[in-house]
Amino acid sequence: MDKFDVGNPVKFIAVIKEVLENDSYRKNAQKISEMLKKKPFKANELIVKYVEFAAEFGPSAALRPQSYDMNWVEY
């Protein structure tokens, strides 16, 4: 939702209904919840946890550096 549409009650209500009724949002929230629960925090387990995390969840857009989405001039 565009930040300028927040003041439009019709669009705002439509977006809220979409989030509440569309099952894909719940599934994605559960997946992110599982990812955060398994996020490594201890320094001595860091490398093992990152390898296990990557093996279980695969590539994640959240872990990609922004430079992947830049062209060579922006980089």
PDB file of C-alpha atoms in Angstrom:
ATOM      1  CA  MET A   1       0.000   0.000   0.000  1.00  0.00           C
ATOM      2  CA  ASP A   2       1.310   3.393  -0.941  1.00  0.00           C
ATOM      3  CA  LYS A   3       1.818   5.746   2.002  1.00  0.00           C
ATOM      4  CA  PHE A   4      -0.340   8.374   0.300  1.00  0.00           C
ATOM      5  CA  ASP A   5      -3.304   5.962   0.198  1.00  0.00           C
ATOM      6  CA  VAL A   6      -3.428   5.513   3.987  1.00  0.00           C
ATOM      7  CA  GLY A   7      -5.787   8.495   4.222  1.00  0.00           C
ATOM      8  CA  ASN A   8      -8.223   6.862   1.782  1.00  0.00           C
ATOM      9  CA  PRO A   9     -10.571   4.777   3.969  1.00  0.00           C
ATOM     10  CA  VAL A  10     -11.849   2.630   1.086  1.00  0.00           C
ATOM     11  CA  LYS A  11      -8.354   1.537   0.013  1.00  0.00           C
ATOM     12  CA  PHE A  12      -7.198   1.173   3.618  1.00  0.00           C
ATOM     13  CA  ILE A  13     -10.098  -1.128   4.536  1.00  0.00           C
ATOM     14  CA  ALA A  14      -9.604  -3.152   1.345  1.00  0.00           C
ATOM     15  CA  VAL A  15      -5.935  -3.730   2.182  1.00  0.00           C
ATOM     16  CA  ILE A  16      -6.705  -4.718   5.780  1.00  0.00           C
ATOM     17  CA  LYS A  17      -9.376  -7.181   4.588  1.00  0.00           C
ATOM     18  CA  GLU A  18      -6.932  -8.647   2.071  1.00  0.00           C
ATOM     19  CA  VAL A  19      -4.302  -9.235   4.756  1.00  0.00           C
ATOM     20  CA  LEU A  20      -6.821 -10.789   7.152  1.00  0.00           C
ATOM     21  CA  GLU A  21      -8.566 -13.013   4.597  1.00  0.00           C
ATOM     22  CA  ASN A  22      -5.698 -14.114   2.349  1.00  0.00           C
ATOM     23  CA  ASP A  23      -4.101 -17.288   3.741  1.00  0.00           C
ATOM     24  CA  SER A  24      -0.749 -16.592   2.069  1.00  0.00           C
ATOM     25  CA  TYR A  25      -0.019 -13.771   4.543  1.00  0.00           C
ATOM     26  CA  ARG A  26      -0.516 -16.150   7.491  1.00  0.00           C
ATOM     27  CA  LYS A  27       1.724 -18.781   5.890  1.00  0.00           C
ATOM     28  CA  ASN A  28       4.468 -16.240   5.224  1.00  0.00           C
ATOM     29  CA  ALA A  29       4.227 -14.919   8.793  1.00  0.00           C
ATOM     30  CA  GLN A  30       4.573 -18.463  10.137  1.00  0.00           C
ATOM     31  CA  LYS A  31       7.593 -19.085   7.920  1.00  0.00           C
ATOM     32  CA  ILE A  32       9.254 -15.877   9.100  1.00  0.00           C
ATOM     33  CA  SER A  33       8.419 -16.808  12.694  1.00  0.00           C
ATOM     34  CA  GLU A  34      10.184 -20.148  12.280  1.00  0.00           C
ATOM     35  CA  MET A  35      13.156 -18.441  10.668  1.00  0.00           C
ATOM     36  CA  LEU A  36      13.462 -15.991  13.570  1.00  0.00           C
ATOM     37  CA  LYS A  37      13.181 -18.758  16.165  1.00  0.00           C
ATOM     38  CA  LYS A  38      16.136 -20.554  14.598  1.00  0.00           C
ATOM     39  CA  LYS A  39      18.224 -17.439  14.075  1.00  0.00           C
ATOM     40  CA  PRO A  40      21.713 -17.965  15.495  1.00  0.00           C
ATOM     41  CA  PHE A  41      22.819 -15.680  18.306  1.00  0.00           C
ATOM     42  CA  LYS A  42      25.816 -17.252  20.060  1.00  0.00           C
ATOM     43  CA  ALA A  43      29.213 -16.462  18.565  1.00  0.00           C
ATOM     44  CA  ASN A  44      30.649 -19.955  19.058  1.00  0.00           C
ATOM     45  CA  GLU A  45      27.689 -21.579  17.212  1.00  0.00           C
ATOM     46  CA  LEU A  46      27.403 -18.952  14.488  1.00  0.00           C
ATOM     47  CA  ILE A  47      28.858 -20.867  11.532  1.00  0.00           C
ATOM     48  CA  VAL A  48      26.989 -24.102  12.327  1.00  0.00           C
ATOM     49  CA  LYS A  49      23.678 -22.285  12.781  1.00  0.00           C
ATOM     50  CA  TYR A  50      24.055 -20.326   9.518  1.00  0.00           C
ATOM     51  CA  VAL A  51      24.730 -23.517   7.568  1.00  0.00           C
ATOM     52  CA  GLU A  52      21.720 -25.265   9.148  1.00  0.00           C
ATOM     53  CA  PHE A  53      19.562 -22.180   8.535  1.00  0.00           C
ATOM     54  CA  ALA A  54      20.523 -22.028   4.860  1.00  0.00           C
ATOM     55  CA  ALA A  55      19.961 -25.751   4.400  1.00  0.00           C
ATOM     56  CA  GLU A  56      16.485 -25.607   5.951  1.00  0.00           C
ATOM     57  CA  PHE A  57      15.117 -22.402   4.400  1.00  0.00           C
ATOM     58  CA  GLY A  58      17.172 -21.957   1.236  1.00  0.00           C
ATOM     59  CA  PRO A  59      17.919 -18.585  -0.314  1.00  0.00           C
ATOM     60  CA  SER A  60      16.195 -15.645   1.348  1.00  0.00           C
ATOM     61  CA  ALA A  61      15.664 -12.197  -0.137  1.00  0.00           C
ATOM     62  CA  ALA A  62      16.051 -10.762   3.373  1.00  0.00           C
ATOM     63  CA  LEU A  63      19.643 -12.016   3.560  1.00  0.00           C
ATOM     64  CA  ARG A  64      20.710 -10.721   0.153  1.00  0.00           C
ATOM     65  CA  PRO A  65      22.814  -7.561   0.089  1.00  0.00           C
ATOM     66  CA  GLN A  66      21.229  -4.594  -1.670  1.00  0.00           C
ATOM     67  CA  SER A  67      24.092  -4.579  -4.160  1.00  0.00           C
ATOM     68  CA  TYR A  68      22.481  -7.561  -5.965  1.00  0.00           C
ATOM     69  CA  ASP A  69      19.645  -5.275  -7.069  1.00  0.00           C
ATOM     70  CA  MET A  70      21.931  -2.428  -8.208  1.00  0.00           C
ATOM     71  CA  ASN A  71      23.436  -1.884 -11.612  1.00  0.00           C
ATOM     72  CA  TRP A  72      27.162  -1.228 -11.857  1.00  0.00           C
ATOM     73  CA  VAL A  73      26.738   2.576 -11.757  1.00  0.00           C
ATOM     74  CA  GLU A  74      24.686   2.503  -8.541  1.00  0.00           C
ATOM     75  CA  TYR A  75      27.099   0.013  -6.954  1.00  0.00           C
TER      76      TYR A  75
END
